[in-house]
mmCIF file of C-alpha atoms and ligand atoms in Angstrom:
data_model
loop_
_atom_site.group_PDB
_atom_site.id
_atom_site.type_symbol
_atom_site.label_atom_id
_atom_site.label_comp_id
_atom_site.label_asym_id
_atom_site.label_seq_id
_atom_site.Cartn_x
_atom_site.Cartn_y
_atom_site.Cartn_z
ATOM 1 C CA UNK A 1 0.000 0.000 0.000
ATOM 2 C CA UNK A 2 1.506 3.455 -0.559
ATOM 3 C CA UNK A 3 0.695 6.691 1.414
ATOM 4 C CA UNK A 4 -1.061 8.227 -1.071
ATOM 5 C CA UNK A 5 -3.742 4.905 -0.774
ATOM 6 C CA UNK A 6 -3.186 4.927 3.331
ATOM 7 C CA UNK A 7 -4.304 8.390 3.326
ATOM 8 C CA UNK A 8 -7.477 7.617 2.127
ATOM 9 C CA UNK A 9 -8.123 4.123 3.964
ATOM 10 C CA UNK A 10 -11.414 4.638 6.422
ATOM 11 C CA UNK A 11 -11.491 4.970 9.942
ATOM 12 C CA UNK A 12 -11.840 1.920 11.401
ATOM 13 C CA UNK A 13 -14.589 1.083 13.223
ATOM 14 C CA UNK A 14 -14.520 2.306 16.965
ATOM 15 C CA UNK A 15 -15.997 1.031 20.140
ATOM 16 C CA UNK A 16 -18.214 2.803 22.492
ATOM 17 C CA UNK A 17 -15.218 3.577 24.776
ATOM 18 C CA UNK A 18 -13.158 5.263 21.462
ATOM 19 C CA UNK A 19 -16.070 7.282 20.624
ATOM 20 C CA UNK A 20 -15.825 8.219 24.185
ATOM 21 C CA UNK A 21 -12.233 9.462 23.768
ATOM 22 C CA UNK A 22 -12.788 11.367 19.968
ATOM 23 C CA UNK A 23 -15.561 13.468 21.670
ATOM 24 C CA UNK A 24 -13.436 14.426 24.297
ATOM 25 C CA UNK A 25 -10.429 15.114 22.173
ATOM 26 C CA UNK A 26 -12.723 16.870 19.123
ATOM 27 C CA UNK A 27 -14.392 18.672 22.020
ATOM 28 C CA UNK A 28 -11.349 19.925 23.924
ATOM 29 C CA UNK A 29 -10.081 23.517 24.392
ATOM 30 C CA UNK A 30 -8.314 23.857 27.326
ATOM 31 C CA UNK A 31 -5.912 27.162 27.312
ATOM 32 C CA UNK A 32 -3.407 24.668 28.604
ATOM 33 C CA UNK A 33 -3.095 23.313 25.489
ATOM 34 C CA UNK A 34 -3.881 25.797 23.094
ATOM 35 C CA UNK A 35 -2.315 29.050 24.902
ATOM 36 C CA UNK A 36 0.957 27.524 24.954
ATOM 37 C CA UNK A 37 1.090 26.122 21.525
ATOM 38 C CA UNK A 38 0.141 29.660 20.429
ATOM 39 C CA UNK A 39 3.091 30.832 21.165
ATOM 40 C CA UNK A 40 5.387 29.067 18.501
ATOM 41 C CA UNK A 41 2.789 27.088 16.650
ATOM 42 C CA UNK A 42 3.685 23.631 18.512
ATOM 43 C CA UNK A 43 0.929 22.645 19.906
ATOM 44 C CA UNK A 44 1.903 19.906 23.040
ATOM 45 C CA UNK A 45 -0.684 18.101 24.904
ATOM 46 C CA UNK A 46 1.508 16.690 27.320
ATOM 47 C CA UNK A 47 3.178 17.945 30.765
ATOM 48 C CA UNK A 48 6.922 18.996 31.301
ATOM 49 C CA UNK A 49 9.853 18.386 32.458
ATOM 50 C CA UNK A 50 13.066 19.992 34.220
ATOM 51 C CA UNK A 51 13.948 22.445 36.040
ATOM 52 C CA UNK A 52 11.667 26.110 36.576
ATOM 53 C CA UNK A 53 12.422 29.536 36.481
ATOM 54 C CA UNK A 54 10.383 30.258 39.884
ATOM 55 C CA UNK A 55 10.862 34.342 38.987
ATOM 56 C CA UNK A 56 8.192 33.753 36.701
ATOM 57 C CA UNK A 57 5.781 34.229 40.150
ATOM 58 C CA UNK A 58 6.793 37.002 41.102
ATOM 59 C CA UNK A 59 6.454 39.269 38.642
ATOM 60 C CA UNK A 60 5.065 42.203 39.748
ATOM 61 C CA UNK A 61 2.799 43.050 36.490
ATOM 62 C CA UNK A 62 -0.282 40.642 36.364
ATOM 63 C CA UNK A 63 -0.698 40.514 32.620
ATOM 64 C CA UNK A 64 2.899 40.519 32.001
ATOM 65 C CA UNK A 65 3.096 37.500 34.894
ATOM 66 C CA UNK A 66 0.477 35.702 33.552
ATOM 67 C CA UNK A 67 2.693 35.266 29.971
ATOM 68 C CA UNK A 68 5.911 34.570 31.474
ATOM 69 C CA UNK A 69 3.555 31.556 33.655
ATOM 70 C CA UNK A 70 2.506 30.416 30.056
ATOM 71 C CA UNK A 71 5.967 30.667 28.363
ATOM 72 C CA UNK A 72 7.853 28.960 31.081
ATOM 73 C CA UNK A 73 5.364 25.856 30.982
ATOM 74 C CA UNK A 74 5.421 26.037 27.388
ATOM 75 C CA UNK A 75 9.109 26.024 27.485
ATOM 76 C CA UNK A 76 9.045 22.698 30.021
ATOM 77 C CA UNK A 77 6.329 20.587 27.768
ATOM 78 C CA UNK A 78 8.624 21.701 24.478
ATOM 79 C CA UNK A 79 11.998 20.352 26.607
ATOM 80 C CA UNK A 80 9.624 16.728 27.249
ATOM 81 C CA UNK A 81 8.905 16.371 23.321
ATOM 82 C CA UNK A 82 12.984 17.066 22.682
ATOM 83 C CA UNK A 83 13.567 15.269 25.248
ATOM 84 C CA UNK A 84 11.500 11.890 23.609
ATOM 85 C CA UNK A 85 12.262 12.711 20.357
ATOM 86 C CA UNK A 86 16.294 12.380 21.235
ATOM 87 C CA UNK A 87 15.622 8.682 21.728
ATOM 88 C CA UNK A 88 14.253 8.450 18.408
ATOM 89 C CA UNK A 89 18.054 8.860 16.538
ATOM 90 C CA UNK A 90 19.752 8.543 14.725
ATOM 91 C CA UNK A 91 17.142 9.321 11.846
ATOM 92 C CA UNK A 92 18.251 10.604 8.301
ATOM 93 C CA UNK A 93 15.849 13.001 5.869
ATOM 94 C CA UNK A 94 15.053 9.714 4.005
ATOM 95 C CA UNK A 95 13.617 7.988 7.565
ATOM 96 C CA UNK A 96 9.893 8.112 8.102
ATOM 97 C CA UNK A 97 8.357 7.826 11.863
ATOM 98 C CA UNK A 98 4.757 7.442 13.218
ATOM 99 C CA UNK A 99 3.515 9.207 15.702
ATOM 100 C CA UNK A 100 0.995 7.160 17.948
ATOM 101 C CA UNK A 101 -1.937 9.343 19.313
ATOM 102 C CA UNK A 102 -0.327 12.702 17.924
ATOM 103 C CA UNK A 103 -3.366 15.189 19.687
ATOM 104 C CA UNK A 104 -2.995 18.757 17.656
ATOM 105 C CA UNK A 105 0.802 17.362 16.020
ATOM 106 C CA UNK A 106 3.830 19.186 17.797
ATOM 107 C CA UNK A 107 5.646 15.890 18.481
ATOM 108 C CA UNK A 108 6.015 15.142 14.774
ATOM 109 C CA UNK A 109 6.840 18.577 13.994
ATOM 110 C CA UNK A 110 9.731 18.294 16.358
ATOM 111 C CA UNK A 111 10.920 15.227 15.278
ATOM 112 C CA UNK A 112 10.606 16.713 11.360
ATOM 113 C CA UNK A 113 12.975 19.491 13.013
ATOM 114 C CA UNK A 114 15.206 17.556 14.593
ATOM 115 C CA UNK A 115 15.953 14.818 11.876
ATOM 116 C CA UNK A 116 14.221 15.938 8.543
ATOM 117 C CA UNK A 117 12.508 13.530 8.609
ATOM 118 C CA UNK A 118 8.608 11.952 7.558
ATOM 119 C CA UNK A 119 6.060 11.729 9.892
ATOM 120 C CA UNK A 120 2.840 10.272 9.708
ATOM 121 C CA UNK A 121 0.206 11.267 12.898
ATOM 122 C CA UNK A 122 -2.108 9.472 13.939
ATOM 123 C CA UNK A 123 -5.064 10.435 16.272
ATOM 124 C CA UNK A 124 -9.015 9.308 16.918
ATOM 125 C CA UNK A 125 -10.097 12.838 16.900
ATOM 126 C CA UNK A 126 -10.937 14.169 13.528
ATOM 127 C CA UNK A 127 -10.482 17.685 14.932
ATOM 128 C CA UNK A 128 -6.904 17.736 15.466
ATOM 129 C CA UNK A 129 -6.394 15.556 12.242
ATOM 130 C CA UNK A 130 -7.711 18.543 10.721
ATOM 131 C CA UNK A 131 -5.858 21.101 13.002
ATOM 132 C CA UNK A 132 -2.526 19.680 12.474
ATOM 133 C CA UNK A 133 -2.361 19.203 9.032
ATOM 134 C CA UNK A 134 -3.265 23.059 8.659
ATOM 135 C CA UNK A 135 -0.414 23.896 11.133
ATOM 136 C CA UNK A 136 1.811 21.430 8.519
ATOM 137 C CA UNK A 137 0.728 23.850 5.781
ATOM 138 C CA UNK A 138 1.227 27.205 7.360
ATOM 139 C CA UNK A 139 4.702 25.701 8.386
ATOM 140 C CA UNK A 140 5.222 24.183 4.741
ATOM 141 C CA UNK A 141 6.057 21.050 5.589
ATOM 142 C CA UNK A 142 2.242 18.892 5.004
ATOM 143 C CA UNK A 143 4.553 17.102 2.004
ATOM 144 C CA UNK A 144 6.635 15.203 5.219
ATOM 145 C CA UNK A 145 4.559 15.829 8.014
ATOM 146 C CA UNK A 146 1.107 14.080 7.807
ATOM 147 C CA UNK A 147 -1.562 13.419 10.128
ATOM 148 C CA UNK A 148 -4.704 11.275 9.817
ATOM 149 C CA UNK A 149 -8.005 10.386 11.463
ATOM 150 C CA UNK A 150 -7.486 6.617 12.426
ATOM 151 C CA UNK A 151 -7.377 4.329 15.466
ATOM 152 C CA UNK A 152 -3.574 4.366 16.272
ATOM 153 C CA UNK A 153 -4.505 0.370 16.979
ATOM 154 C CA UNK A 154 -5.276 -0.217 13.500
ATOM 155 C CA UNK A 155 -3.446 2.394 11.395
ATOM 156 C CA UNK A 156 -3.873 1.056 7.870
ATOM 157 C CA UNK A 157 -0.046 2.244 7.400
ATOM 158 C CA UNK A 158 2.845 0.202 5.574
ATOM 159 C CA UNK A 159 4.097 -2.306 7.460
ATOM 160 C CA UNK A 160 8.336 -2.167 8.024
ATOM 161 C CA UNK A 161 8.086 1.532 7.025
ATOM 162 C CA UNK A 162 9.021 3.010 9.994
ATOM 163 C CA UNK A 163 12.427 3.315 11.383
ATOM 164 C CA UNK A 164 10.984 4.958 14.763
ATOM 165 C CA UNK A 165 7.560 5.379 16.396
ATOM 166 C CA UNK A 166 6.155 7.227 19.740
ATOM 167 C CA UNK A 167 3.243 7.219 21.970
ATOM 168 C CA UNK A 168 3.473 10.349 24.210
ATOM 169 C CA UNK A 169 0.978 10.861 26.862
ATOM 170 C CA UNK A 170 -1.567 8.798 25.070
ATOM 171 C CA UNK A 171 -0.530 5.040 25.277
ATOM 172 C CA UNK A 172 -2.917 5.113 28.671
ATOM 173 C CA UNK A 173 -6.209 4.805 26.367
ATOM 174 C CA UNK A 174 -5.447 1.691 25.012
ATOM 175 C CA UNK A 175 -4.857 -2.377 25.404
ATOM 176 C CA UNK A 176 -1.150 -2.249 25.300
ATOM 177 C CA UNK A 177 -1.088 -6.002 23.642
ATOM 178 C CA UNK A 178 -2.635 -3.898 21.035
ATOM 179 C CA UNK A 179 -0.870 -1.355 20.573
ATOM 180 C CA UNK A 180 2.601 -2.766 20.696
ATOM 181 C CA UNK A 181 0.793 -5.176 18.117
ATOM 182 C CA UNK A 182 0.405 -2.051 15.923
ATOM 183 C CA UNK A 183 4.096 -0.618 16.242
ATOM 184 C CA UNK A 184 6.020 -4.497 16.065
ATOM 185 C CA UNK A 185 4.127 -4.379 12.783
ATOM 186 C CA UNK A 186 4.809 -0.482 11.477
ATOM 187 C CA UNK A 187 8.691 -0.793 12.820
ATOM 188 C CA UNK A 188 11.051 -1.934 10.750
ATOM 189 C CA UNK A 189 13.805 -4.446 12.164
ATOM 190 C CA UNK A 190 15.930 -2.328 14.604
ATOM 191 C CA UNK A 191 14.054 0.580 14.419
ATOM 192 C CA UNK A 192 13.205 2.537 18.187
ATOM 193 C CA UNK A 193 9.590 2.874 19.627
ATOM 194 C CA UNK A 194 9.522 5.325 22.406
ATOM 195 C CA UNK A 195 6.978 5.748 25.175
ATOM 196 C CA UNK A 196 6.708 8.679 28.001
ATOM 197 C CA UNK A 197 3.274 7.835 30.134
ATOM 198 C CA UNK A 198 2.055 8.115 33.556
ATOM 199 C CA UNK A 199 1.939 4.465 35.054
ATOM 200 C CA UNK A 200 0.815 3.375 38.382
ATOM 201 C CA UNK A 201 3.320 1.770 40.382
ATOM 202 C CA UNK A 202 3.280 -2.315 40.724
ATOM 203 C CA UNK A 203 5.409 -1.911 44.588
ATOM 204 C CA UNK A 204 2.520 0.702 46.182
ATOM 205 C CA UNK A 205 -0.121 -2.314 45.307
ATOM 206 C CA UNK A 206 -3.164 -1.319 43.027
ATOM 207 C CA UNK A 207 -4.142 1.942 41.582
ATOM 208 C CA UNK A 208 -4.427 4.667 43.938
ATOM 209 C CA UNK A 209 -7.321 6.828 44.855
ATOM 210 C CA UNK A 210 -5.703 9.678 42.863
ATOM 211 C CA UNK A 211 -4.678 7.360 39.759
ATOM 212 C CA UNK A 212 -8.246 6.550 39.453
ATOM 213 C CA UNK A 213 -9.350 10.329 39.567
ATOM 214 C CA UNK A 214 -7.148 10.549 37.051
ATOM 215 C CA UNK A 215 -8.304 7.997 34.945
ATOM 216 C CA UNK A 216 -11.725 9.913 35.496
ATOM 217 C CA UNK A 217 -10.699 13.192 34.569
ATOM 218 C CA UNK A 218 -9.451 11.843 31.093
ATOM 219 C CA UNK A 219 -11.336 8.835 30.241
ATOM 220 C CA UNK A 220 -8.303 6.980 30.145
ATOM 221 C CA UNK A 221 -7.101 3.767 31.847
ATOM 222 C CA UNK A 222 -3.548 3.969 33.374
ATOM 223 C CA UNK A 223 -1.977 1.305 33.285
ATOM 224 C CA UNK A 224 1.018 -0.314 36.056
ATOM 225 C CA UNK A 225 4.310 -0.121 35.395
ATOM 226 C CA UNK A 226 4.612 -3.682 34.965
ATOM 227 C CA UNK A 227 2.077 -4.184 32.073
ATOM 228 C CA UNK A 228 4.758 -1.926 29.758
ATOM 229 C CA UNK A 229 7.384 -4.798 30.220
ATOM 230 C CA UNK A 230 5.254 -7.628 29.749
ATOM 231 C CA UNK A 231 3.463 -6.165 26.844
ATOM 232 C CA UNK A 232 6.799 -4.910 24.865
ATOM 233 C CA UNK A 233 8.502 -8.276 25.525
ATOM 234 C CA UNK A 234 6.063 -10.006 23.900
ATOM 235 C CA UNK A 235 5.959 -7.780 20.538
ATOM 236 C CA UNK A 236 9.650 -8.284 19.415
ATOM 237 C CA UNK A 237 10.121 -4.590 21.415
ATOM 238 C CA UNK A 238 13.285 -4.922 23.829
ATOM 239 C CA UNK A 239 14.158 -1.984 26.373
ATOM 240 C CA UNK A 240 17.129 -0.016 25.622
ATOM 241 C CA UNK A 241 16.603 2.811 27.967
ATOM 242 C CA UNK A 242 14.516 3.393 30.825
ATOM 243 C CA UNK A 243 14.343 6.827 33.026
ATOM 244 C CA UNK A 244 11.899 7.761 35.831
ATOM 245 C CA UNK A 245 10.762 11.148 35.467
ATOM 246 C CA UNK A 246 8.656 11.835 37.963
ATOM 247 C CA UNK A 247 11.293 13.959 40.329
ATOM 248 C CA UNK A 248 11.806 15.632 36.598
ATOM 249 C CA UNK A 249 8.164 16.385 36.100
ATOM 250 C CA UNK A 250 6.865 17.559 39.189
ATOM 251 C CA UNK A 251 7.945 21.372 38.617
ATOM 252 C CA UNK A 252 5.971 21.449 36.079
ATOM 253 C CA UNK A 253 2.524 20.149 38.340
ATOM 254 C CA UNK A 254 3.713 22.785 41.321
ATOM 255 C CA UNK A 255 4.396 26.009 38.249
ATOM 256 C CA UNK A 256 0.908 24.850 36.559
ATOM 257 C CA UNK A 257 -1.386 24.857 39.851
ATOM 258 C CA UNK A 258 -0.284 28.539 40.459
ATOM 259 C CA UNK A 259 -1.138 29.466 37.400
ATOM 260 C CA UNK A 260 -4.825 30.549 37.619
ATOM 261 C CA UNK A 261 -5.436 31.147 33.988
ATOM 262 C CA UNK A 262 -3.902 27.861 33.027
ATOM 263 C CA UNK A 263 -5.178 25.365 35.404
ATOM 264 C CA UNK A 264 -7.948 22.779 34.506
ATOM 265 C CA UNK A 265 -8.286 21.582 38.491
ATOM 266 C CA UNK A 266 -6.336 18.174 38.212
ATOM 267 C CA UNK A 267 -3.176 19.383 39.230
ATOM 268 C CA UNK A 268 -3.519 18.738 43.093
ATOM 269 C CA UNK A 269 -4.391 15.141 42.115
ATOM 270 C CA UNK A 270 -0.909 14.478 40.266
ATOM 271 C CA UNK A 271 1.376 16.358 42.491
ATOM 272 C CA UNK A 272 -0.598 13.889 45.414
ATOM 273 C CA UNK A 273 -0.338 10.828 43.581
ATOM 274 C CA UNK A 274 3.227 11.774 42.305
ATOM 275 C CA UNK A 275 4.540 12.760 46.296
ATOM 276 C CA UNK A 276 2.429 9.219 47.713
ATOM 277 C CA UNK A 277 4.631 6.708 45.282
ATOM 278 C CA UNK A 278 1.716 5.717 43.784
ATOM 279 C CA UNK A 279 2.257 6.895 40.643
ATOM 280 C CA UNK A 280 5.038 7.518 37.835
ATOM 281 C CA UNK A 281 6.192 9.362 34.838
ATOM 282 C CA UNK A 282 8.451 7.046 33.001
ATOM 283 C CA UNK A 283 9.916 7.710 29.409
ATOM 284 C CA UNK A 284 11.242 3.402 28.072
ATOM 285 C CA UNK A 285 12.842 3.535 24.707
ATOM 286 C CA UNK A 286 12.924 -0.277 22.935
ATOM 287 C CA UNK A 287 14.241 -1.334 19.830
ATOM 288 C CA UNK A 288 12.494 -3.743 17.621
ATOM 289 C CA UNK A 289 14.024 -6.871 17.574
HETATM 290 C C1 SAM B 1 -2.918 13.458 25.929
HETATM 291 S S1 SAM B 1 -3.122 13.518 24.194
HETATM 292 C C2 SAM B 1 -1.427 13.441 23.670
HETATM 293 C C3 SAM B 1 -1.232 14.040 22.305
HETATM 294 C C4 SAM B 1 0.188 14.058 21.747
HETATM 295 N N1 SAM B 1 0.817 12.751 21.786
HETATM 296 C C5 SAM B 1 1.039 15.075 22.440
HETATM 297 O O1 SAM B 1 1.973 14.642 23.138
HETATM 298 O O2 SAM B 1 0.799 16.255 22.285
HETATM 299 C C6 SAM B 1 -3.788 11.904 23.815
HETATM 300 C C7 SAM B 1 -4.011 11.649 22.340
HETATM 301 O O3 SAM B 1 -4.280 10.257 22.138
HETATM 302 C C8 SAM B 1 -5.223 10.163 21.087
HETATM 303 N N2 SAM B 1 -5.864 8.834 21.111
HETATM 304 C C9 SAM B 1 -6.468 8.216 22.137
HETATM 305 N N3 SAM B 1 -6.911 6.993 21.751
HETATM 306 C C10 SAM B 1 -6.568 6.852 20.450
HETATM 307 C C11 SAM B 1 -6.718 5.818 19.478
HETATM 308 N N4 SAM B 1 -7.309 4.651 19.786
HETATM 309 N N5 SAM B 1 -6.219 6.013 18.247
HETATM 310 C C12 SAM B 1 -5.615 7.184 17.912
HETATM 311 N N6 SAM B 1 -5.434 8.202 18.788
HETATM 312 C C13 SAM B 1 -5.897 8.029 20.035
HETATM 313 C C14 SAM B 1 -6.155 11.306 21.335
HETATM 314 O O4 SAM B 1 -6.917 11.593 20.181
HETATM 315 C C15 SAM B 1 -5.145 12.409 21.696
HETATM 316 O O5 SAM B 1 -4.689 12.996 20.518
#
């Protein structure tokens, strides 16, 4: 199958739960995401990481306070997508990469920055199919970067195409058999899938109050650390790198709940869940084997 026919290949069916998860996505609007992403045209929906620039809070000017709040978040969630798409490389011009769950497409478009290289999005929500592609075009890249309305699960794409593949932030609404299914299949031998999530963690015992608010506030189902491991080693995807992020990440949760204009009321949850060990941000880079 080439692109051109992939393009057009229809959405595959969804279940209730999927539908679920579009209308949330197509519906979505939070200045979180789209304030931020303003600023530069990459448009992240995922949290940060590193270190913060606390002056930011005390700025004496309110409106002037209010965009240094947004730019120094922005500039954490932009240092999380270079940070994943590091792992990705080495890619050449010629190297093509899927992006798993791509929301409104910065993560490809810092990948096509970083390496020059194809991208093809994927995401359930027809919205930001739509949104991203017109970012591609403004940007003048929509002949390398593409996006498409599909189930990430059953992508339609060429199989061995890929020399790397992602899920950031969004492997949490999905069977993980599944997915890894999808990316064994798109991956070419030796090529790198990524993954930065939120996963519960196996030694506190079962989800967590707080992980299940969580799953509430974003229809999504976290998953434990443990069901990564399992799920990658059976789908010809072997570890190469793992890294705990959650000491990394949590600057981010205590700059974003100060920031009134910003917030969207979950932040207290994560910062809990984060402090109580019941919960982790983990980036695991594998190789297909
Ligand atoms: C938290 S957002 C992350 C977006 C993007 N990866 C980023 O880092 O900006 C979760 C994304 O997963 C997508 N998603 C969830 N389930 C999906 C599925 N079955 N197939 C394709 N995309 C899916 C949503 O549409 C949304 O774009």
């Amino acid at each position: 199958m080439t692109t051109a026919e992939a393009a057009t290949a229809p959405v595959p069916i969804q279940s209730t739960y999927q539908t679920h998860v579009a209308d949330y996505w197509n519906a979505e609007e939070n200045p979180v995401n789209l304030e931020l992403g303003k600023l530069d045209d990459l448009y992240h929906h995922h949290y940060g990481v590193g270190a913060v620039d606390l002056s930011v809070l005390d700025e004496p000017d309110p409106v002037r306070r209010r965009e240094r709040i947004t730019a120094e978040l922005h500039r954490l969630e932009h240092g999380q997508a270079e940070l994943l798409a590091a792992h990705l490389g080495p890619l050449s011009p010629e190297d093509r990469v899927f992006d798993a769950g791509c929301g409104r497409g910065g993560g490809s478009v810092v990948a096509h920055l970083r390496y020059g290289c194809h991208s093809d999005g994927v995401t359930i929500s027809a919205k930001q199919a739509e949104f991203a592609n017109a970012q591609a075009r403004k940007r003048g890249i929509a002949d390398r970067v593409r996006y498409h309305h599909r189930n990430m699960l059953d992508t339609g794409l060429r199989s061995g195409a890929y020399a790397a593949s992602w899920n950031n932030e969004s492997s949490m609404y999905v069977e993980l058999d599944l997915l890894f299914a999808e990316h064994a299949r798109l991956l070419r031998r030796g090529g790198r899938y990524v993954v930065v999530t939120g996963c519960y963690n196996d030694t506190y015992g079962r989800a967590s109050r707080e992980v299940s608010l969580i799953n509430a506030h974003y229809i999504c189902d976290i998953h434990p650390r443990s069901a990564y491991f399992r799920a990658l080693a059976r789908h010809r995807l072997v570890p190469v790198h793992v890294e705990d992020l959650t000491e990394a990440t949590m600057p981010y949760w205590e700059l974003r709940r100060q920031a009134d204009h910003l917030v969207t009321g979950i932040e207290d949850t994560f910062l809990t869940a984060y402090r109580n060990g019941s919960f982790q941000y983990l980036l695991i880079a594998a190789d297909r084997v």
